Each structure stands twice: as structure tokens, then as C-alpha cells.
C-alpha atoms as a PDB file:
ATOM      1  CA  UNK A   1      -2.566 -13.779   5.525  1.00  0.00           C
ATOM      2  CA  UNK A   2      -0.465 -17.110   5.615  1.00  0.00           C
ATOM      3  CA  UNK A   3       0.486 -18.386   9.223  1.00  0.00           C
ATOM      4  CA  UNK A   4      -2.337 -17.127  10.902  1.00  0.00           C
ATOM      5  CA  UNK A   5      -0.912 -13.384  10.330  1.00  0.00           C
ATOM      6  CA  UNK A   6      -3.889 -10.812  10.277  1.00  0.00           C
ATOM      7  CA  UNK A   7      -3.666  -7.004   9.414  1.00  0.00           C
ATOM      8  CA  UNK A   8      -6.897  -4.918  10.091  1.00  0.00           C
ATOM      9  CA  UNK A   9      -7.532  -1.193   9.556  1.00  0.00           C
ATOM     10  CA  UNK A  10     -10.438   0.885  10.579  1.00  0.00           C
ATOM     11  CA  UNK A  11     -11.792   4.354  11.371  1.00  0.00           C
ATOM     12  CA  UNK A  12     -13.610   5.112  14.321  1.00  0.00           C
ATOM     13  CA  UNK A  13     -15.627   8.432  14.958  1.00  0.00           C
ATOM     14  CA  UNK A  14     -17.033   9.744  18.406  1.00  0.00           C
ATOM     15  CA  UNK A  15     -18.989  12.644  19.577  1.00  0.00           C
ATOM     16  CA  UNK A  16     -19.886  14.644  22.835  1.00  0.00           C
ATOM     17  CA  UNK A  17     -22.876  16.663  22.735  1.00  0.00           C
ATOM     18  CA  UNK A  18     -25.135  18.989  25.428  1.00  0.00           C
ATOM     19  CA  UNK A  19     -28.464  18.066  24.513  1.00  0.00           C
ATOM     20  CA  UNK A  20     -29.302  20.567  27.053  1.00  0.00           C
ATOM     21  CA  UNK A  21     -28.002  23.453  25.150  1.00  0.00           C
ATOM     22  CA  UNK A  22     -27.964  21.578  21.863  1.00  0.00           C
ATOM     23  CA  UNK A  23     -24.412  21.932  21.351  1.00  0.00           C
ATOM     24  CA  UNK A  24     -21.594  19.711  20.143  1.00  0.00           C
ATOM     25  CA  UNK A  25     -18.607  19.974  22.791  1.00  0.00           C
ATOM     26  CA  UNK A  26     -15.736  17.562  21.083  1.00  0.00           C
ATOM     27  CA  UNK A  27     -15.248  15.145  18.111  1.00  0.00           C
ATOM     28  CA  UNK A  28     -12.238  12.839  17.333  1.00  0.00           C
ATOM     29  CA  UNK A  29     -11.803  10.776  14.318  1.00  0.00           C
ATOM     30  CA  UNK A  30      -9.201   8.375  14.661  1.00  0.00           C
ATOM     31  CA  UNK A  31      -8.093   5.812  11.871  1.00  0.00           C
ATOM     32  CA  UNK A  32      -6.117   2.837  12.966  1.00  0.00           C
ATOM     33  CA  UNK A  33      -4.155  -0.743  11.988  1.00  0.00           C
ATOM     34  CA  UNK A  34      -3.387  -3.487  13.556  1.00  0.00           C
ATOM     35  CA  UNK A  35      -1.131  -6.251  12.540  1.00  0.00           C
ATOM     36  CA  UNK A  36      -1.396  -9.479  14.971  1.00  0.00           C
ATOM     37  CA  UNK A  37      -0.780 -13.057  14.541  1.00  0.00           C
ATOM     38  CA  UNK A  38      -3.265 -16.260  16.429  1.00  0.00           C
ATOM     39  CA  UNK A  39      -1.871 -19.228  17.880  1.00  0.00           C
ATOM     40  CA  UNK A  40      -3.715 -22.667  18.663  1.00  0.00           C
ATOM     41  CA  UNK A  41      -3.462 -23.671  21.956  1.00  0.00           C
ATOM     42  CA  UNK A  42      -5.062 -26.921  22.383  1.00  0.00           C
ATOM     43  CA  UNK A  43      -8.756 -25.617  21.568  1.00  0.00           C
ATOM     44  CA  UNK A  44      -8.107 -22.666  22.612  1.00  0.00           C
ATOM     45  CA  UNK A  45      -6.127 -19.917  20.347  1.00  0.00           C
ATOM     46  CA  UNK A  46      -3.947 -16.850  21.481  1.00  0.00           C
ATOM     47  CA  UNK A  47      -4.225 -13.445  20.008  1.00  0.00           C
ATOM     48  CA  UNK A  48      -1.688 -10.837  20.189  1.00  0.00           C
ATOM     49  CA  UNK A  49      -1.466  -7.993  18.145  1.00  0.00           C
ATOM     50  CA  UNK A  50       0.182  -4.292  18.120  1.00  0.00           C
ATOM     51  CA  UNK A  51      -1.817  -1.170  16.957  1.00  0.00           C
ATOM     52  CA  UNK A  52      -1.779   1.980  16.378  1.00  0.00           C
ATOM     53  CA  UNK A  53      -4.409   4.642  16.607  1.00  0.00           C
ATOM     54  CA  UNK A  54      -3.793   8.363  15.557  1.00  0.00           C
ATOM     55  CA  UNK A  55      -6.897  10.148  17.053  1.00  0.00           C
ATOM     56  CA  UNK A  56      -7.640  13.937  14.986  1.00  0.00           C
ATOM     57  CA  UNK A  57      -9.590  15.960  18.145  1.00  0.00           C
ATOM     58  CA  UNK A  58     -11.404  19.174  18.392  1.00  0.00           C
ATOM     59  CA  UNK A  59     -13.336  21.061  21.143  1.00  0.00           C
ATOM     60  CA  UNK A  60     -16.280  22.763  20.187  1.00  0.00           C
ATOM     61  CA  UNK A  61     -17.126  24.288  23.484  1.00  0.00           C
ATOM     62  CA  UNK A  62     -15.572  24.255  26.598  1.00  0.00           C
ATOM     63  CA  UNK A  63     -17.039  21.893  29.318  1.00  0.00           C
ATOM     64  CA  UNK A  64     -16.575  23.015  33.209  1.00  0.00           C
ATOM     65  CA  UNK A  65     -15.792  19.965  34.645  1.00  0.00           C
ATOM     66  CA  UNK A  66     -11.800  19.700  35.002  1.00  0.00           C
ATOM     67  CA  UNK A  67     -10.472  16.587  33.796  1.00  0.00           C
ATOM     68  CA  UNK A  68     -13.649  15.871  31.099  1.00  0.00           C
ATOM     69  CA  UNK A  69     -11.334  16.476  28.023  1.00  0.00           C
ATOM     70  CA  UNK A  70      -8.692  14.076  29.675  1.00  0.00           C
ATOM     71  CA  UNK A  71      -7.843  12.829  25.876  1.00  0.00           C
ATOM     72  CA  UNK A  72      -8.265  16.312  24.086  1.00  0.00           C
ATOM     73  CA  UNK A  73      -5.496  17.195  21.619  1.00  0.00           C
ATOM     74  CA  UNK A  74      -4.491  15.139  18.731  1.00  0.00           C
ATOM     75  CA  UNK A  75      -2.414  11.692  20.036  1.00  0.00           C
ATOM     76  CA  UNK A  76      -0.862   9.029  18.337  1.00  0.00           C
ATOM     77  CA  UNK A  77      -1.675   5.876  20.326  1.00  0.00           C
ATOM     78  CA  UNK A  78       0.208   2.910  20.268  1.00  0.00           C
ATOM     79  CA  UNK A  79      -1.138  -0.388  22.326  1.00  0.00           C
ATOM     80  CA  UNK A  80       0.212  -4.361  22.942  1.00  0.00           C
ATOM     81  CA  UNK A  81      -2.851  -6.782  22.970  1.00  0.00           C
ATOM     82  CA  UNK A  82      -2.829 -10.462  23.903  1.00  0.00           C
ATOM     83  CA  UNK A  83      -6.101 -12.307  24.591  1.00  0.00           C
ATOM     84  CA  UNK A  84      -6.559 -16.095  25.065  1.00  0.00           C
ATOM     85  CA  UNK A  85     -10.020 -17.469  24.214  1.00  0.00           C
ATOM     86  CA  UNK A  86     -10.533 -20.847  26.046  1.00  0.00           C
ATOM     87  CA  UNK A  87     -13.834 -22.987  24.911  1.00  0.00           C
ATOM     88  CA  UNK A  88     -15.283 -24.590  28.451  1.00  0.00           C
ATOM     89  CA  UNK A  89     -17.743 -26.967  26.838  1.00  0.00           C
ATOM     90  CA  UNK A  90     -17.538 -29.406  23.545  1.00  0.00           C
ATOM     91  CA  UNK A  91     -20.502 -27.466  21.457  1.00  0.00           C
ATOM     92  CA  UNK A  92     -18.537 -24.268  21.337  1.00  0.00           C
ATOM     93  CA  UNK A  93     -21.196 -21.990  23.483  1.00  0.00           C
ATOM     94  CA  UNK A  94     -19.146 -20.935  26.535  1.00  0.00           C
ATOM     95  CA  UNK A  95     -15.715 -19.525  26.467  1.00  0.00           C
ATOM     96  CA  UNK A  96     -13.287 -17.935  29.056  1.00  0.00           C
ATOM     97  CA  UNK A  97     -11.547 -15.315  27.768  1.00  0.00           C
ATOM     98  CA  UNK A  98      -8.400 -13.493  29.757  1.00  0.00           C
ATOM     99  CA  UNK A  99      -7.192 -10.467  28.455  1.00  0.00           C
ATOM    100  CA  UNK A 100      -3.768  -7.817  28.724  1.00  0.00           C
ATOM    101  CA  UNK A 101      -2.955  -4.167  26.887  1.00  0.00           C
ATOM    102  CA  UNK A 102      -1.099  -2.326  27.233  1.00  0.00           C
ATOM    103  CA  UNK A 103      -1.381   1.382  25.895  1.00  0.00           C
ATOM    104  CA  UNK A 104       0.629   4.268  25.242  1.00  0.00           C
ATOM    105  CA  UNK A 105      -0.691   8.005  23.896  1.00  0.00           C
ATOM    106  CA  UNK A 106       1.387  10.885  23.077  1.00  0.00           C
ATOM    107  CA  UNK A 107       0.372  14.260  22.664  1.00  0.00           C
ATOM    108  CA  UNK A 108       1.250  16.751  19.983  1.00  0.00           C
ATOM    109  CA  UNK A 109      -1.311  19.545  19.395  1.00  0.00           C
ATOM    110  CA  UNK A 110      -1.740  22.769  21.717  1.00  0.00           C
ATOM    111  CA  UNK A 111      -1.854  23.028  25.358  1.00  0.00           C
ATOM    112  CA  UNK A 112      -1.668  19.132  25.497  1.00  0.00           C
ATOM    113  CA  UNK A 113       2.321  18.747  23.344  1.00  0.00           C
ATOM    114  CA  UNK A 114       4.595  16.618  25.166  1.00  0.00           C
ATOM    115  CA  UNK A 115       2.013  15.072  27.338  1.00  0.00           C
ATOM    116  CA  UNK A 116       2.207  11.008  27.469  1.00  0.00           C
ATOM    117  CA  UNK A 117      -0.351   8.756  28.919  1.00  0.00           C
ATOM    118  CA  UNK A 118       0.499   5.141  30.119  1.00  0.00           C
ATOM    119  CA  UNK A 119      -2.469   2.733  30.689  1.00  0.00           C
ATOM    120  CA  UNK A 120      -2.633  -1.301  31.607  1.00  0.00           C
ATOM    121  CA  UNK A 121      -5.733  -3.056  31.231  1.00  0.00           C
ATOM    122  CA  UNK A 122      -6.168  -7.042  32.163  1.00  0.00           C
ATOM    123  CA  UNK A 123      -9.470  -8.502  31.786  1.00  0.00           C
ATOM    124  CA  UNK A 124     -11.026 -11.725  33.013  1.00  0.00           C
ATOM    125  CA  UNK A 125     -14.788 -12.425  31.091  1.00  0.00           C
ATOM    126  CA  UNK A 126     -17.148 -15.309  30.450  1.00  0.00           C
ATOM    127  CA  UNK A 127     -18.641 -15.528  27.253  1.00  0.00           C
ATOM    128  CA  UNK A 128     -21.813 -17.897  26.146  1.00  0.00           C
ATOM    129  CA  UNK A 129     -22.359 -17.413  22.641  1.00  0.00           C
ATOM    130  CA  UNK A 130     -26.316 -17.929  21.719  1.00  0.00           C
ATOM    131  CA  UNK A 131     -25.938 -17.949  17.725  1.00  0.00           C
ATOM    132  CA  UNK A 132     -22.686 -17.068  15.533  1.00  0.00           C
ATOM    133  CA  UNK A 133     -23.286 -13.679  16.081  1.00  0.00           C
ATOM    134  CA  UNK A 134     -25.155 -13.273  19.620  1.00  0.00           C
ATOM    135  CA  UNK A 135     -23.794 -13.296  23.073  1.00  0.00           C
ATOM    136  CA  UNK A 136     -24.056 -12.619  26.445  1.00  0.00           C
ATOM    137  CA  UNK A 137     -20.516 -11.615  28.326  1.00  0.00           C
ATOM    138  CA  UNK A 138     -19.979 -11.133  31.982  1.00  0.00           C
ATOM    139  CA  UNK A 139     -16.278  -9.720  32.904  1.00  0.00           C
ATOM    140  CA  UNK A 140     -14.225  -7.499  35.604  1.00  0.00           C
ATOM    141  CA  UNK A 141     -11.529  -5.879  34.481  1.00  0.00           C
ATOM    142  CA  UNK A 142      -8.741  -3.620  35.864  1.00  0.00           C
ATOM    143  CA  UNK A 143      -6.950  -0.416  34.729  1.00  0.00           C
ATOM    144  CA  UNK A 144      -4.259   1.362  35.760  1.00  0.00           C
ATOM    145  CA  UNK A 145      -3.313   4.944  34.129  1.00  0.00           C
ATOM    146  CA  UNK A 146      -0.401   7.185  34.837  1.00  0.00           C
ATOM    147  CA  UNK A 147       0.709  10.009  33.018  1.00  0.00           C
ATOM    148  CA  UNK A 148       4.314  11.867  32.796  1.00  0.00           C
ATOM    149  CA  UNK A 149       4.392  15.099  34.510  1.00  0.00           C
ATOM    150  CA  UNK A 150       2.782  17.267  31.306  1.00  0.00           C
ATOM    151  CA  UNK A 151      -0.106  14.995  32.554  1.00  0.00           C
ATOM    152  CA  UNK A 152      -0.409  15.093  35.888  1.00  0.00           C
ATOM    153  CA  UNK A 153      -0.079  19.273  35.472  1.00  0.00           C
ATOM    154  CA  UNK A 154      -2.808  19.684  32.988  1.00  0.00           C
ATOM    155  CA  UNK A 155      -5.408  16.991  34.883  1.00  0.00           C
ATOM    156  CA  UNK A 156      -4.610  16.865  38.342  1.00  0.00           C
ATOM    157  CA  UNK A 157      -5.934  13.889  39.983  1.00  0.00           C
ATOM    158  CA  UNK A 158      -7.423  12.800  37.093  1.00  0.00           C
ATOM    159  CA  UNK A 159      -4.376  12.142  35.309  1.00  0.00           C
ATOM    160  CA  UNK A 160      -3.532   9.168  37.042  1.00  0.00           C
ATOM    161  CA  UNK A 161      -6.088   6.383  38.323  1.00  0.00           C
ATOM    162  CA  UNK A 162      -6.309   2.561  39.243  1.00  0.00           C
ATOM    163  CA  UNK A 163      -9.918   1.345  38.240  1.00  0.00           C
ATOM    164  CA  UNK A 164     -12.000  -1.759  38.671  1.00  0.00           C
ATOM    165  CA  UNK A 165     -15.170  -2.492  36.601  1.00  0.00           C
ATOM    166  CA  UNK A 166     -17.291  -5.251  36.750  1.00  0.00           C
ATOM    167  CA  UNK A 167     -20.144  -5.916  34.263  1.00  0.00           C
ATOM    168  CA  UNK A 168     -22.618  -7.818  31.912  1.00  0.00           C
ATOM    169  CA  UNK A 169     -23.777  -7.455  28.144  1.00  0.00           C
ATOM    170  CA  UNK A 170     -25.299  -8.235  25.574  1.00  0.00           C
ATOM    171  CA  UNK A 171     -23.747  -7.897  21.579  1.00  0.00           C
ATOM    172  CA  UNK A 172     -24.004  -8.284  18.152  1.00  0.00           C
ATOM    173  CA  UNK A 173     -21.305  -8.882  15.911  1.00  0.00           C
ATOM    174  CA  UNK A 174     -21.490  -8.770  12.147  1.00  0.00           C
ATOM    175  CA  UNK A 175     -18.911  -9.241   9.760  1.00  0.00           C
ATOM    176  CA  UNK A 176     -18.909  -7.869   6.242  1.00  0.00           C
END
């Protein structure tokens, strides 16, 4: 799109199954779009978009650990995004790349109606990129849920949590 305006939509599908018992506990398909806009900043850009995500659940089975099905009902997600991506050397290997969203989920299919879901992610990663489409990334992050008080009755102490992760990978990425 003109002025660096960008729209994206996509479909994402996920699974939960006992191997054990060879059951399938939970699936969600949830299509989504995103409309977002990038900004140069010196030779770095900034990214910030808006989404939203409405994720179709169902529980096969049970499972008999409270709080596991912590996103199980039907929810229409909504999220802010805004990521800079900062070179750190001239051939374009290494990159630092900061990183805010902010998410909101609402609830509207059986036990879970009315419940809401509030979460804030910031992320702080190093990236060195190996060939167009291989890199290594090291990052921490932070995240801090909270839920209304649908939420906290349904999951407890699960429904609310602060969180720090630290990490490394490796990834692909294709485009097509």
C-alpha cells in the first residue's frame, strides 16, 4: 500500500493432544488482520500496527490441571504493536530490536462470557541475520496479565501473572 501502509491477514490453527491416551484435548482456529504503517528512522524503521484475532475454540476432553484451558471459549482479541528494528553494523547482519503490545481478549462462548483478559508484553532482542532468511535471536521479554473479575473467578491464580523469559533461537522465514 502507498505510504508505507501494510494490511496482512492470516489463519492460524493449534492443537493439544495426550499422546499418552491418544486423545485430542482442544483446538482453536483463529483468522486474523492487521493493518499497520512503518516509519524510517534514520536506518532504522518503526512498526506499529493494530490487529485483531477472533480465535473459534473447542475442548475435546477435559484436562485436570486447573488453569490449562486459561484461553478456552471463543474470544475476539484485539492487540497494539510497535517494534523498532535498529541495524548495529553497516552490512545489515546485526539488529536490536525493542518491542511493546499490548493485548486485549474478550470472551463470549459458555462458562467463559463476559470474561476479559488484559496482557502487556515489552521485549528487548538481538538479532544477527546469517542469510535473508536465517537467524539467530537472543531476547528477554516481560509480561504482565490481569484479568476482570469473570477471570480471576474461573482461573484463580492463574488468571493474573507478571512473567519474565529470557531466551535464544534459531528461525527460518520464508515469504511467498
Amino acid at each position: 500500500l502507498a505510504s508505507g501502509w501494510k494490511v496482512s491477514a492470516n489463519t492460524s490453527y493449534d492443537e493439544l493432544h495426550d499422546f499418552h491416551a491418544g486423545d485430542k484435548l482442544y483446538h482453536a482456529v483463529a483468522p486474523s488482520l492487521a493493518i499497520g504503517r512503518s516509519y524510517t528512522l534514520g536506518s532504522g524503521y518503526l512498526d506499529l500496527d493494530v490487529s485483531v484475532t477472533y480465535a473459534f475454540t473447542k475442548i475435546y476432553r477435559s484436562y485436570q490441571v486447573a488453569g490449562q484451558f486459561d484461553d478456552a471459549g471463543d474470544n475476539l482479541r484485539s492487540a497494539l504493536n510497535l517494534a523498532l528494528l535498529l541495524p548495529l553494523d553497516d552490512s545489515g547482519y546485526f539488529f536490536f530490536t525493542p518491542s511493546l503490545s499490548l493485548m486485549r481478549s474478550a470472551y463470549d462462548k459458555g462458562e467463559s462470557i463476559g470474561r476479559v483478559d488484559y496482557l502487556g508484553h515489552g521485549e528487548l532482542a538481538l538479532v544477527c541475520r546469517f542469510t535473508s532468511w536465517l537467524y539467530i535471536r537472543a531476547f528477554g521479554n516481560y509480561q504482565d496479565k490481569r484479568g476482570n473479575e469473570k477471570a480471576k473467578t474461573a482461573l484463580g491464580d492463574s488468571a493474573e501473572y507478571v512473567n519474565w523469559d529470557a531466551g535464544l533461537g534459531i528461525s527460518a522465514s520464508f515469504r511467498f
